[in-house]
Short mmCIF file of C-alpha atoms in Angstrom, two decimals:
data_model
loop_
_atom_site.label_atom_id
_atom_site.label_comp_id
_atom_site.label_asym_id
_atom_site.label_seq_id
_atom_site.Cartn_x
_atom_site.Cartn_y
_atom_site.Cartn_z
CA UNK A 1048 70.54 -46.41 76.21
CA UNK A 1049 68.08 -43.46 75.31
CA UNK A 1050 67.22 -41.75 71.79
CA UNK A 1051 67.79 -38.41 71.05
CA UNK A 1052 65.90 -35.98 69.06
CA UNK A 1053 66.22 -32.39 67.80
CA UNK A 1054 65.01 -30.07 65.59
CA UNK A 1055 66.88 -26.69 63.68
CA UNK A 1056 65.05 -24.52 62.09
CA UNK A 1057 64.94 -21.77 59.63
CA UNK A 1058 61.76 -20.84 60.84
CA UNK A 1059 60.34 -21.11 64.46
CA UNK A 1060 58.66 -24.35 63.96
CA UNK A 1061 56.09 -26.75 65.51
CA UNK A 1062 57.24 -29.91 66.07
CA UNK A 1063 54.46 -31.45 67.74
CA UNK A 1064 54.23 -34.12 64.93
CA UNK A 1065 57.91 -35.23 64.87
CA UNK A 1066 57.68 -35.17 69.41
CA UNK A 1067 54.62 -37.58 69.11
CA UNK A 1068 55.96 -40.06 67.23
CA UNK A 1069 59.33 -39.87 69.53
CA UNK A 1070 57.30 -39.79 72.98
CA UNK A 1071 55.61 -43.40 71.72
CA UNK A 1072 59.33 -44.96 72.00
CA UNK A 1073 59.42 -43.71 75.65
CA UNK A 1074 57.57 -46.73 77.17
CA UNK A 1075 55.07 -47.02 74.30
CA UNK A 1076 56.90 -48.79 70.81
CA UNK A 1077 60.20 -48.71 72.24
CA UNK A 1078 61.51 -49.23 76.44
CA UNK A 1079 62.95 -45.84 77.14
CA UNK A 1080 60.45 -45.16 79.58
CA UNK A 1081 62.99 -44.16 82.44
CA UNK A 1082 62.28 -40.10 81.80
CA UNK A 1083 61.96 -38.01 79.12
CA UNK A 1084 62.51 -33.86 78.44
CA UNK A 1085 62.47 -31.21 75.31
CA UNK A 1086 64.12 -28.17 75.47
CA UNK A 1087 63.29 -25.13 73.35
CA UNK A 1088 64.69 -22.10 73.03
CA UNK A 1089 62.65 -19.30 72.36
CA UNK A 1090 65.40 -16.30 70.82
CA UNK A 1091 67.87 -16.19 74.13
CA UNK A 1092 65.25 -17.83 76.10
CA UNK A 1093 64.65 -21.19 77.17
CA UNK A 1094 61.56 -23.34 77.72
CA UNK A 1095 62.68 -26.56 79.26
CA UNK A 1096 60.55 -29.78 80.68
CA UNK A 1097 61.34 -32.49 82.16
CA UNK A 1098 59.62 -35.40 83.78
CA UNK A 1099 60.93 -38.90 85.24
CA UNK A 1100 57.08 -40.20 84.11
CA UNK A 1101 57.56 -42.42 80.69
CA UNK A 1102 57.13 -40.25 77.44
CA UNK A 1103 54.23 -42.29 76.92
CA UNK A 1104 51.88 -42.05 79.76
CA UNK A 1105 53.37 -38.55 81.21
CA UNK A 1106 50.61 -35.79 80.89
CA UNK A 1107 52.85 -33.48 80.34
CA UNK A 1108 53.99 -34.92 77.22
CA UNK A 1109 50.54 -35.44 75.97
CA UNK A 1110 50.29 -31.43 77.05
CA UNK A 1111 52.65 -30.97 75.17
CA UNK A 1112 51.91 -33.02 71.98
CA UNK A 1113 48.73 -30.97 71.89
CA UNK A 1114 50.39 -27.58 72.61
CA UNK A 1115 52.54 -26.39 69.81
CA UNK A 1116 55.52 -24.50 70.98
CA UNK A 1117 56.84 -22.88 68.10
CA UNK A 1118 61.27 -23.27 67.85
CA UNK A 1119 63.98 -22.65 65.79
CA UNK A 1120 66.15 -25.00 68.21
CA UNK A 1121 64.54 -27.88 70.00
CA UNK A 1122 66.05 -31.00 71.81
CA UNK A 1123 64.38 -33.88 73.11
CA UNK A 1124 65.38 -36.83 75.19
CA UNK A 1125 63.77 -40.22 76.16
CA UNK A 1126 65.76 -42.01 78.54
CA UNK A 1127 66.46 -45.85 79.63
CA UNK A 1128 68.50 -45.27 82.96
CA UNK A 1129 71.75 -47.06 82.50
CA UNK A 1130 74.20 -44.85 84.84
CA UNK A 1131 72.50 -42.90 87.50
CA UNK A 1132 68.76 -43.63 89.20
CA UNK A 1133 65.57 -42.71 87.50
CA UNK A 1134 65.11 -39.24 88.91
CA UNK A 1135 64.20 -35.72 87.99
CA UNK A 1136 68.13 -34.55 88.88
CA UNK A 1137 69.32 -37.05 85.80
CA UNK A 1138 66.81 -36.69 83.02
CA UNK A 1139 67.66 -35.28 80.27
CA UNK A 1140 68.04 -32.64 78.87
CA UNK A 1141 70.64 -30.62 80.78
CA UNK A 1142 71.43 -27.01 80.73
CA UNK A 1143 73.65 -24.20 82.08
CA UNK A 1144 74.38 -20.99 80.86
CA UNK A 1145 78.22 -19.89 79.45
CA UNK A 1146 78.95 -16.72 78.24
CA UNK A 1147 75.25 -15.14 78.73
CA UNK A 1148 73.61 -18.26 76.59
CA UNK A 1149 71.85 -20.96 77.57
CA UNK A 1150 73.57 -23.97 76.45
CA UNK A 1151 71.31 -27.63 76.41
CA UNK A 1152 72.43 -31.02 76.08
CA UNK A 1153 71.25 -34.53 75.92
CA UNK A 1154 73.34 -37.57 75.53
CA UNK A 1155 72.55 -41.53 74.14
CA UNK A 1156 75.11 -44.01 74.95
CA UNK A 1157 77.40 -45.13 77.73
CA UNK A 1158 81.00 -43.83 78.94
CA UNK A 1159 83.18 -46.46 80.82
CA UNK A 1160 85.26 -45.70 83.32
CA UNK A 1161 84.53 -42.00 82.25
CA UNK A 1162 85.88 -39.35 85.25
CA UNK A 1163 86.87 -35.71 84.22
CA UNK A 1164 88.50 -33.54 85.96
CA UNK A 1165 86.16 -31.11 86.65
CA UNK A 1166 88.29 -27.59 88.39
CA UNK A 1167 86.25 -24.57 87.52
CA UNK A 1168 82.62 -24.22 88.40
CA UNK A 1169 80.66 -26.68 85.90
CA UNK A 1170 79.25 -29.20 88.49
CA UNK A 1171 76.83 -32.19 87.66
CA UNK A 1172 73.46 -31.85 90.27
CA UNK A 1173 72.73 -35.29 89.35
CA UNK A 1174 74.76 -38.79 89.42
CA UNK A 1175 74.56 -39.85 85.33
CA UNK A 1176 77.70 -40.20 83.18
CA UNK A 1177 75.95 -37.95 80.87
CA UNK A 1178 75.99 -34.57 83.14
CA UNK A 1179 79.40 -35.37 83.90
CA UNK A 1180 80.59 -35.26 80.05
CA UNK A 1181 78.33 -32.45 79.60
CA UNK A 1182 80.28 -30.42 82.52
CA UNK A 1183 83.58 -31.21 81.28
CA UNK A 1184 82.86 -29.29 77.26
CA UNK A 1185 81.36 -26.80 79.47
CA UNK A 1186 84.28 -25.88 81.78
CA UNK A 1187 86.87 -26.94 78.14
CA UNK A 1188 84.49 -24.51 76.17
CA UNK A 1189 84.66 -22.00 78.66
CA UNK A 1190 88.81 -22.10 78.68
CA UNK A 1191 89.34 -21.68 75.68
CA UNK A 1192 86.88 -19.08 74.45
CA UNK A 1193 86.81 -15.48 76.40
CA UNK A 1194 83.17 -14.81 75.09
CA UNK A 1195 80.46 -16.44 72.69
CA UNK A 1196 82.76 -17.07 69.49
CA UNK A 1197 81.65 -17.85 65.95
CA UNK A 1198 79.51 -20.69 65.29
CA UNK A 1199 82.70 -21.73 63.18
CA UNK A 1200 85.03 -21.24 66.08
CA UNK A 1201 82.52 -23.34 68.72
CA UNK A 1202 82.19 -26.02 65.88
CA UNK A 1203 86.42 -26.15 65.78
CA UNK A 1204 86.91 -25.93 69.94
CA UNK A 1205 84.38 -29.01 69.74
CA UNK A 1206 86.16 -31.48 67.01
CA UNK A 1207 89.39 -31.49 69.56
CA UNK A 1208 87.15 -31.83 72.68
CA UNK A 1209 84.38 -34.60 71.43
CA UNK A 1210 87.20 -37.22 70.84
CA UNK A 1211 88.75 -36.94 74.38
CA UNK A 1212 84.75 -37.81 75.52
CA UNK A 1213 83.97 -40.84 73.18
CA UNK A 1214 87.25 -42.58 73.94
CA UNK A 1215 85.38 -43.74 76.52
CA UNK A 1216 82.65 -45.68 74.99
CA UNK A 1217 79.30 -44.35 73.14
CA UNK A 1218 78.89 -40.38 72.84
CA UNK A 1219 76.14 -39.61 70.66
CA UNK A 1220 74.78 -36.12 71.46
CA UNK A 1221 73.02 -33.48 70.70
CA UNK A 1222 74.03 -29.68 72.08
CA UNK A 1223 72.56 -26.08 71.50
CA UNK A 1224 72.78 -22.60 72.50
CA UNK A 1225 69.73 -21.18 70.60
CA UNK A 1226 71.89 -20.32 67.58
CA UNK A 1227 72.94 -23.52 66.27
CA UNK A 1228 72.40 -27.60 66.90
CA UNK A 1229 75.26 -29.98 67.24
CA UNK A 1230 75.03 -33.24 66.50
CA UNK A 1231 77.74 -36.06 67.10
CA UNK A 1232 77.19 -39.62 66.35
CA UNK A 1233 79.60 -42.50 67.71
CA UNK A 1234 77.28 -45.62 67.03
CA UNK A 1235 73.71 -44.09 65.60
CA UNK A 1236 72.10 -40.88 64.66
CA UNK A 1237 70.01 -39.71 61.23
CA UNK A 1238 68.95 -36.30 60.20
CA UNK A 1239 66.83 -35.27 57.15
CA UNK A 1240 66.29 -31.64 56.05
CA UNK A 1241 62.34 -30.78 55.25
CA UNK A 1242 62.35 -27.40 52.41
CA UNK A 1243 60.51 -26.68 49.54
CA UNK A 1244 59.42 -28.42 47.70
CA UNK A 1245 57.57 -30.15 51.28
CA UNK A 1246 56.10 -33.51 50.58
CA UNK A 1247 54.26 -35.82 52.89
CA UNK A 1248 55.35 -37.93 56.03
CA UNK A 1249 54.33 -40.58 57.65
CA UNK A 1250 54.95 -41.69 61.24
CA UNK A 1251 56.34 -44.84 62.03
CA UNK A 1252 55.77 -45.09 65.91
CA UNK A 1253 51.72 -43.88 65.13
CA UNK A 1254 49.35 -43.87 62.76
CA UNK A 1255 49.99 -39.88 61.31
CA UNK A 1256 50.40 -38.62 58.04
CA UNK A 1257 51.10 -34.72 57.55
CA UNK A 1258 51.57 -32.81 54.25
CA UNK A 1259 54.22 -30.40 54.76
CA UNK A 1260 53.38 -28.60 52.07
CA UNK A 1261 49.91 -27.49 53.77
CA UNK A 1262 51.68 -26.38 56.90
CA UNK A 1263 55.20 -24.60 55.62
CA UNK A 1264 56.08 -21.69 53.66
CA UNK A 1265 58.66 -22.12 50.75
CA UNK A 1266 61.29 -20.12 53.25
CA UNK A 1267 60.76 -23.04 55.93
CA UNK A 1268 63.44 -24.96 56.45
CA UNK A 1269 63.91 -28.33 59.00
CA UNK A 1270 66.65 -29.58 59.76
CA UNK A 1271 65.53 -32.98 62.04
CA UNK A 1272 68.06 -35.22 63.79
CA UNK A 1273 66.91 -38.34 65.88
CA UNK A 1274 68.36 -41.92 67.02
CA UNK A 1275 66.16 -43.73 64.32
CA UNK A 1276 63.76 -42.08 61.04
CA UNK A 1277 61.05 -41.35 62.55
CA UNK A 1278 58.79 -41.27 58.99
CA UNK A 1279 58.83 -44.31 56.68
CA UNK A 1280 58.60 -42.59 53.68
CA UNK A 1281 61.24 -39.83 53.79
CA UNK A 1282 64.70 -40.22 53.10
CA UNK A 1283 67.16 -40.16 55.91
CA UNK A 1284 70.69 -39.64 56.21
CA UNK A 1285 72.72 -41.59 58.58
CA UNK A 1286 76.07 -39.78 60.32
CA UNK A 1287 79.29 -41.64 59.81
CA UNK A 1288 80.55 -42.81 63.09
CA UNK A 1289 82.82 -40.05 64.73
CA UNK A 1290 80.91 -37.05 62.68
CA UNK A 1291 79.90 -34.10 64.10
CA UNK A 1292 77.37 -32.02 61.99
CA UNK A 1293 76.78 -28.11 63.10
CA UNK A 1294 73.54 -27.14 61.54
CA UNK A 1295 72.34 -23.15 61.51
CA UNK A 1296 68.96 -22.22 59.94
CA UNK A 1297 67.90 -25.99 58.73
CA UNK A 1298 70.70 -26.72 57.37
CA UNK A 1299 74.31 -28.65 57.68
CA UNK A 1300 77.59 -26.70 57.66
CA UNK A 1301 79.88 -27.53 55.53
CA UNK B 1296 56.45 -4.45 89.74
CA UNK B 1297 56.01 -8.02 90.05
CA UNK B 1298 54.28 -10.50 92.30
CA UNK B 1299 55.98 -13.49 94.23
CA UNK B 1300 54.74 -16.85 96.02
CA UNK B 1301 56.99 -19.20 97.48
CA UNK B 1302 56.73 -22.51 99.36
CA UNK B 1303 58.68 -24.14 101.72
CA UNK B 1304 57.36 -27.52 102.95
CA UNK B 1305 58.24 -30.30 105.46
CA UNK B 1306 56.75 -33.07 103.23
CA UNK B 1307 56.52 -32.81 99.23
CA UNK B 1308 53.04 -31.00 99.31
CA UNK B 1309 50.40 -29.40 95.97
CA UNK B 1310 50.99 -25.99 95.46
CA UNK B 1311 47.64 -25.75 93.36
CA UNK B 1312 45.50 -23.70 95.75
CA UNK B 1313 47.92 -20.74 95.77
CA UNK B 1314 49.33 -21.12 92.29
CA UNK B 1315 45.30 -20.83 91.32
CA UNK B 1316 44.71 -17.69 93.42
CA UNK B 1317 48.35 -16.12 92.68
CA UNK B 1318 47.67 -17.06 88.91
CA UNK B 1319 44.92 -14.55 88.97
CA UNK B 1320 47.26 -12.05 89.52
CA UNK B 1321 48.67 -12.42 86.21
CA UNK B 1322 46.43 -10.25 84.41
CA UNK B 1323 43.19 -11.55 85.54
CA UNK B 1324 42.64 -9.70 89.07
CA UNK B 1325 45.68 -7.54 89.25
CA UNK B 1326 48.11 -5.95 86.42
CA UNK B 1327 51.01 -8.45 86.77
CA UNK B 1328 50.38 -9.69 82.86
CA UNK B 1329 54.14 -9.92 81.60
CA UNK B 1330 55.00 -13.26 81.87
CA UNK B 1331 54.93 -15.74 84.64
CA UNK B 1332 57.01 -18.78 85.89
CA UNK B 1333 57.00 -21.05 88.47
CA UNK B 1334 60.12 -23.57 89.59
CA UNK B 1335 59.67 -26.84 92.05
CA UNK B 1336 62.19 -28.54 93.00
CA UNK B 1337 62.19 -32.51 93.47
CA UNK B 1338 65.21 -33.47 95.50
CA UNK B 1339 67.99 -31.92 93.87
CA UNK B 1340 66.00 -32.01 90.51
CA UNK B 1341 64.05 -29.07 89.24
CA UNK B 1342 61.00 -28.36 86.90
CA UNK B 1343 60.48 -24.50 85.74
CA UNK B 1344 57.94 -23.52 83.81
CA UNK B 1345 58.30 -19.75 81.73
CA UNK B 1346 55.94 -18.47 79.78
CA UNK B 1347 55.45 -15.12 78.63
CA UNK B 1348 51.75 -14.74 78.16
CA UNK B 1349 50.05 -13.50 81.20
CA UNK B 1350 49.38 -16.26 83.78
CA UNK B 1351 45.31 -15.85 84.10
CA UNK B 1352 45.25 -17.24 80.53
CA UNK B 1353 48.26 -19.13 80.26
CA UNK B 1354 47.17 -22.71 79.12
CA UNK B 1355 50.64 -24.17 80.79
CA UNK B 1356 49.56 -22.05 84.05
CA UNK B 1357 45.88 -23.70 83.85
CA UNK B 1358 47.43 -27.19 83.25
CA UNK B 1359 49.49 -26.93 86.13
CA UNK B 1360 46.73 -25.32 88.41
CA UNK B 1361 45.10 -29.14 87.44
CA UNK B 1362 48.23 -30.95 87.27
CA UNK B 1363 49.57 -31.19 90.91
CA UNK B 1364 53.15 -31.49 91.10
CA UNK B 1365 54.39 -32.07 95.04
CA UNK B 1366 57.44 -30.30 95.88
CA UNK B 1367 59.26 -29.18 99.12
CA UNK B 1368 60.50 -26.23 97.53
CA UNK B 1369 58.31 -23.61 94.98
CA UNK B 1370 58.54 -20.23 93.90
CA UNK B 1371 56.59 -18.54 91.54
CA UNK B 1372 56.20 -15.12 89.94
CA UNK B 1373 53.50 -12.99 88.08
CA UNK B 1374 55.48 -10.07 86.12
CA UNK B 1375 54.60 -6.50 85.58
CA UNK B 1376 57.41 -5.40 83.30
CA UNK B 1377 59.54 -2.25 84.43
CA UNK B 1378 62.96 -2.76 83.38
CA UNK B 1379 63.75 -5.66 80.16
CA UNK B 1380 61.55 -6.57 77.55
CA UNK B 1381 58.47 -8.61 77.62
CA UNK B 1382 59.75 -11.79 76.46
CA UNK B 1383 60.97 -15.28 77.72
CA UNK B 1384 64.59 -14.42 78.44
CA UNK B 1385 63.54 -11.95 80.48
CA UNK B 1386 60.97 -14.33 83.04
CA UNK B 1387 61.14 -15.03 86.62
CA UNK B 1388 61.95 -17.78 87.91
CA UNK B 1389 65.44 -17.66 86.91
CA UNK B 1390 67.94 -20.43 87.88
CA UNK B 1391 71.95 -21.41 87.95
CA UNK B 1392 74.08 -24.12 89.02
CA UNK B 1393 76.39 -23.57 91.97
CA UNK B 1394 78.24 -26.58 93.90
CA UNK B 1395 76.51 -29.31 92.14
CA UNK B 1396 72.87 -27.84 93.23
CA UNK B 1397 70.25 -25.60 90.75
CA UNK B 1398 69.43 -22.52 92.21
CA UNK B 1399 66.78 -20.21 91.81
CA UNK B 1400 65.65 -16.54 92.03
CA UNK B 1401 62.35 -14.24 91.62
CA UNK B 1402 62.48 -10.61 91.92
CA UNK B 1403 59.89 -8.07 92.61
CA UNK B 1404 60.76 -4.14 92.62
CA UNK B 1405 63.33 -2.06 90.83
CA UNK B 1406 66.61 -1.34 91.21
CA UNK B 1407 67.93 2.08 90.00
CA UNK B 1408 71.51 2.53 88.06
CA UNK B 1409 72.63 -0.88 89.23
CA UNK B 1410 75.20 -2.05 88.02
CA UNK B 1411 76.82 -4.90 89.48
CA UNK B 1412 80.60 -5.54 88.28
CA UNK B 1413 80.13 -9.34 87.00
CA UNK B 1414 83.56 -10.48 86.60
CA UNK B 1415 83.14 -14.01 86.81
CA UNK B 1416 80.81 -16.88 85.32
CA UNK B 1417 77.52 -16.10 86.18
CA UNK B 1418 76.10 -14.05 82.72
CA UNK B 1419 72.63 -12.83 82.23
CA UNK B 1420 70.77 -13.73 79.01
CA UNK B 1421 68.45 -11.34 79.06
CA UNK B 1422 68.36 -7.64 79.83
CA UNK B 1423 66.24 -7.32 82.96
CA UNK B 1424 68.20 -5.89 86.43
CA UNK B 1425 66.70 -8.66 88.91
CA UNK B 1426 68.82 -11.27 86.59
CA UNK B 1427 71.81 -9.01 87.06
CA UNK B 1428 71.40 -8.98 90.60
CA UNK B 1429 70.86 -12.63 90.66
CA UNK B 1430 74.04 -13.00 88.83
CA UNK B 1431 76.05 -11.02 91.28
CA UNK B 1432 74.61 -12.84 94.63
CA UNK B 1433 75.54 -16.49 92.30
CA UNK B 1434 79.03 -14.75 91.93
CA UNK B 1435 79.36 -13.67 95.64
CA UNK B 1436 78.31 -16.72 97.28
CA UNK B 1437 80.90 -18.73 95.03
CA UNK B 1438 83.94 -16.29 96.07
CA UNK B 1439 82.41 -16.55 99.74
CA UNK B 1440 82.22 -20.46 99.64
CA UNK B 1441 84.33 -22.98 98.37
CA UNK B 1442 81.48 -25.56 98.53
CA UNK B 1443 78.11 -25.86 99.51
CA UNK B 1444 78.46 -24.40 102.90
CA UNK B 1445 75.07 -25.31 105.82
CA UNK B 1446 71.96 -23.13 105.37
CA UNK B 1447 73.23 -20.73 108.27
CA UNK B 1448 76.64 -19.91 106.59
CA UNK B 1449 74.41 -19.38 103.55
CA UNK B 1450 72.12 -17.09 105.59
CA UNK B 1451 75.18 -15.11 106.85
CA UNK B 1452 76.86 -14.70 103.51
CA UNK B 1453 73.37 -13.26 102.31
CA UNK B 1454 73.27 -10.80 104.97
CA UNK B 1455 75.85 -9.68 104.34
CA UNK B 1456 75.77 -9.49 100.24
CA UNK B 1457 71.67 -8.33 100.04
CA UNK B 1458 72.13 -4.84 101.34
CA UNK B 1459 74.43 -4.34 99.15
CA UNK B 1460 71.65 -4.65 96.09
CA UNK B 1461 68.84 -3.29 98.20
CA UNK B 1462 70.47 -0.10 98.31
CA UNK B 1463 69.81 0.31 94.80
CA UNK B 1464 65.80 0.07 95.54
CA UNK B 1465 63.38 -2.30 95.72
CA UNK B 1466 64.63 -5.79 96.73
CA UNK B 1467 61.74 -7.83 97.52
CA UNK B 1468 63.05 -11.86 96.66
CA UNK B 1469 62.52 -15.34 97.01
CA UNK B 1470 65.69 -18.03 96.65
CA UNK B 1471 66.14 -21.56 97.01
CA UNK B 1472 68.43 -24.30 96.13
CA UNK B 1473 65.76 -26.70 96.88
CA UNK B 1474 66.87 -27.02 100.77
CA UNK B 1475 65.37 -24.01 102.25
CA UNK B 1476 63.87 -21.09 101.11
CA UNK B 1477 65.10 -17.50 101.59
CA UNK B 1478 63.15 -14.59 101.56
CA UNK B 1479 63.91 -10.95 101.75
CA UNK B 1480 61.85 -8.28 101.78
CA UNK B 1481 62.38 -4.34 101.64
CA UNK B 1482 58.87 -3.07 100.91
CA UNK B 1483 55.62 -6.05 100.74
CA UNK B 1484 56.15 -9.74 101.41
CA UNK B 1485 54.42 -11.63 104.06
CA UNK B 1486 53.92 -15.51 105.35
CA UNK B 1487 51.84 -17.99 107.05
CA UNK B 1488 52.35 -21.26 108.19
CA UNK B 1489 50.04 -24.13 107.76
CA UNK B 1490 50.40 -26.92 110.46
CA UNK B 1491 48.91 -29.32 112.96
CA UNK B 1492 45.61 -28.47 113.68
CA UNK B 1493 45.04 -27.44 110.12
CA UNK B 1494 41.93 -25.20 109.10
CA UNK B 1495 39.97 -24.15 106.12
CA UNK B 1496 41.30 -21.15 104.07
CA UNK B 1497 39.27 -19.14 101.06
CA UNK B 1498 41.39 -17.42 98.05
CA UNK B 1499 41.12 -13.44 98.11
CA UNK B 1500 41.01 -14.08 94.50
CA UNK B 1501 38.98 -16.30 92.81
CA UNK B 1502 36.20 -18.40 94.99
CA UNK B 1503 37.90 -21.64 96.38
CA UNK B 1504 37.52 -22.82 99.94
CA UNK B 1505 39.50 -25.90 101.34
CA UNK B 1506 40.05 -27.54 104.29
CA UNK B 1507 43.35 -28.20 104.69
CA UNK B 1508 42.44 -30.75 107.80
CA UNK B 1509 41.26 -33.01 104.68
CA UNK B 1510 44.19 -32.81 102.53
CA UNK B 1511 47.30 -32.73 105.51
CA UNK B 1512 48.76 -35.23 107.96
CA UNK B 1513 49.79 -34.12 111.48
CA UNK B 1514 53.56 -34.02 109.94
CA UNK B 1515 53.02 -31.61 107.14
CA UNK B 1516 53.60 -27.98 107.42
CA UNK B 1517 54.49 -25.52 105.38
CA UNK B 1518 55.21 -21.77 104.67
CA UNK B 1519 53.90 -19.95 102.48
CA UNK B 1520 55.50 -16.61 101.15
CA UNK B 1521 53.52 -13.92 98.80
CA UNK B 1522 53.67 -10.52 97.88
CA UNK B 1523 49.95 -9.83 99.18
CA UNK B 1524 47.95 -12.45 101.12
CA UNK B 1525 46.68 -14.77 99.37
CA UNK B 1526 43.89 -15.91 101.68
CA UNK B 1527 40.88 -14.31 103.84
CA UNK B 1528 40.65 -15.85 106.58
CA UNK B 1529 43.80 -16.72 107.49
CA UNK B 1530 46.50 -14.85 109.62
CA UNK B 1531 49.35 -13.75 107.14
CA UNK B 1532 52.70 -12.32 109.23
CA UNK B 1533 54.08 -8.98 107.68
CA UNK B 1534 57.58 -8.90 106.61
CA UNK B 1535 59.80 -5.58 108.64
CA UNK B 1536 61.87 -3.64 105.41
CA UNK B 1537 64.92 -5.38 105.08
CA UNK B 1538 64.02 -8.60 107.07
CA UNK B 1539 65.41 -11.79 105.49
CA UNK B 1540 63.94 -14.99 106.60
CA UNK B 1541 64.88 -18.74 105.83
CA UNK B 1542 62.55 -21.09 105.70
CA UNK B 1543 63.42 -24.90 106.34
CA UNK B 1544 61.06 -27.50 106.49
CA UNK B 1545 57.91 -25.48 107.32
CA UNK B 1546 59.51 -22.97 109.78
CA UNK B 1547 61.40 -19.74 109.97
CA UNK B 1548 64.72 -20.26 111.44
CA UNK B 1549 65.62 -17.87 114.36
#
């Protein structure tokens, strides 16, 4: 299994304190030390890095930690190998571009028996279940959408694909095309949204308190989404199994 | 215009000697300030690296100039802006997935009214022509291919499709799916290789001698592909307008 974590913003945002406590799980407070990556996107464009190093000990995390790459849409990935070898080609997370976008992905869990057909030109590079599934809403999305539609439309095109996917065992994952982070849970994801008025946080993987209120502006808005809190003293939401959440600007869609 | 470097090696080898010296390029000894990126490729895997500041002050670009990565397959670019915006979309390297492999592109020169009709799947995100023309060769080489076809059907389909583009101007490139390395060049591009006995070699552009006999086994070789040499005292082969060479494993095919 991995844990997933991403960030939507209102605001391009820093999220070197929410990425530090996460890297500590890869190999440091928690065993996904099998890879790790973080994708931003910077307006259309796309910064992405990955690394088959554990989160914890890779210097490009600690780079990276120390380096604050300011988002509106971020997603991060550390990664215990459970399908596919630990290797560059199958760390999350993925990407390839449809319609003009670039679209990211990263995936916790495990699909059984899990093999789409896969007839249009979608095509994993690496061996992991995760690529594959990632493919397949590609090439679907692709079909049934001429161009980029409404964040509304991609959010109803994804509620009839998802299911077809989790059938097959544990499909939590996060997806993004700059404009907007998707967020399905099958077994376990949280989110918390950080606005005005900001309060303090507290890491749970580190020793790391922030004020948010030093840092933000009242029209700053977070919308954070991860595997487990990763604050002890902020109030996090857990998905229902089966949800999918769309959130634009900090904030979830009705 | 731009500035490119590539690297095709027989063994995973440190690009860091002419990623420092090419990295003064980008705004430090030369003009080439827009942005810079560089792409390695580990097995099928791939890292790139964007950035939109200019490369001589970079602090990703100096991290990586101390951060060796190994790689058989590299290619970097400095970027002077001509047509597109300064901003990440619009930075070389730039990279797509065709028959399971990630593929990638730099550009240097300009292309006048070009226009390529892209009726297909490959879409640029952002507004510059090399990514349009890197679009069209993507969508070319899937109609010419069903799958990945060997490196010399590759190399014929690109004959054939390049002069096509080049007609439109300036068509200096650098390409690679991470098993060789193609290079084309209508106006400034040249190579070296480094083999068996190796020798020492000084930067042209910032003071840096090594001795490759210290770093290199008898097996290692590679090519090394740049806009302008990037060495002294070393003999650097000009490319003849319109010559496209592939590099595998150290060596120029015939």
């Amino acid at each position: 299994m991995c844990q997933l974590l991403g960030l939507n913003c209102a605001t391009p945002t820093d999220a070197s304190f929410s990425f530090t406590g996460f890297c500590q799980r890869g190999g440091g407070t928690d065993h996904h030390a099998d890879g790790w990556g973080i994708a931003f996107f910077e307006g259309k464009g796309l910064r992405l890095f990955v690394d088959p190093l554990s989160a914890a000990v890779s210097p490009i995390a600690d780079f990276l930690q120390h380096y604050p790459l300011k988002s509106k849409n971020i997603i991060a990935h550390v990664r215990k190998a459970t399908y596919g070898e630990v290797s560059l080609q199958n760390t999350h997370p993925f990407t390839r571009e449809l319609w003009g976008r670039h679209w990211v992905f990263a995936h916790n869990g495990d699909l059984h028996g899990y093999e789409p057909y896969l007839h249009s030109h979608f095509r994993p590079v690496g061996t992991s279940d995760s690529e594959q599934a990632f493919c397949w809403l590609m090439q679907e999305l692709a079909k049934s959408h001429a161009a980029l539609p409404s964040i509304e439309e991609l959010t109803i095109t994804l509620r009839e694909l998802v299911p077809q996917i989790s059938q097959f065992g544990t499909f939590n994952f996060l997806l993004s095309n700059g404009e907007a982070l998707w967020a399905h849970c099958t077994t376990k994801l949280h989110y918390l949204i950080r606005q005005h008025p900001f309060a303090q946080a507290t890491l749970m993987d580190r020793d790391w308190t922030v004020n948010f209120a030093d840092l933000n502006q009242p029209g700053d808005r977070v919308a954070v989404v991860v595997t487990t809190p990763l604050t002890s003293n902020e109030q996090w939401t857990a998905f229902e199994p089966g949800q999918l959440i769309v959130f634009v600007d900090g904030t979830p869609l009705p």
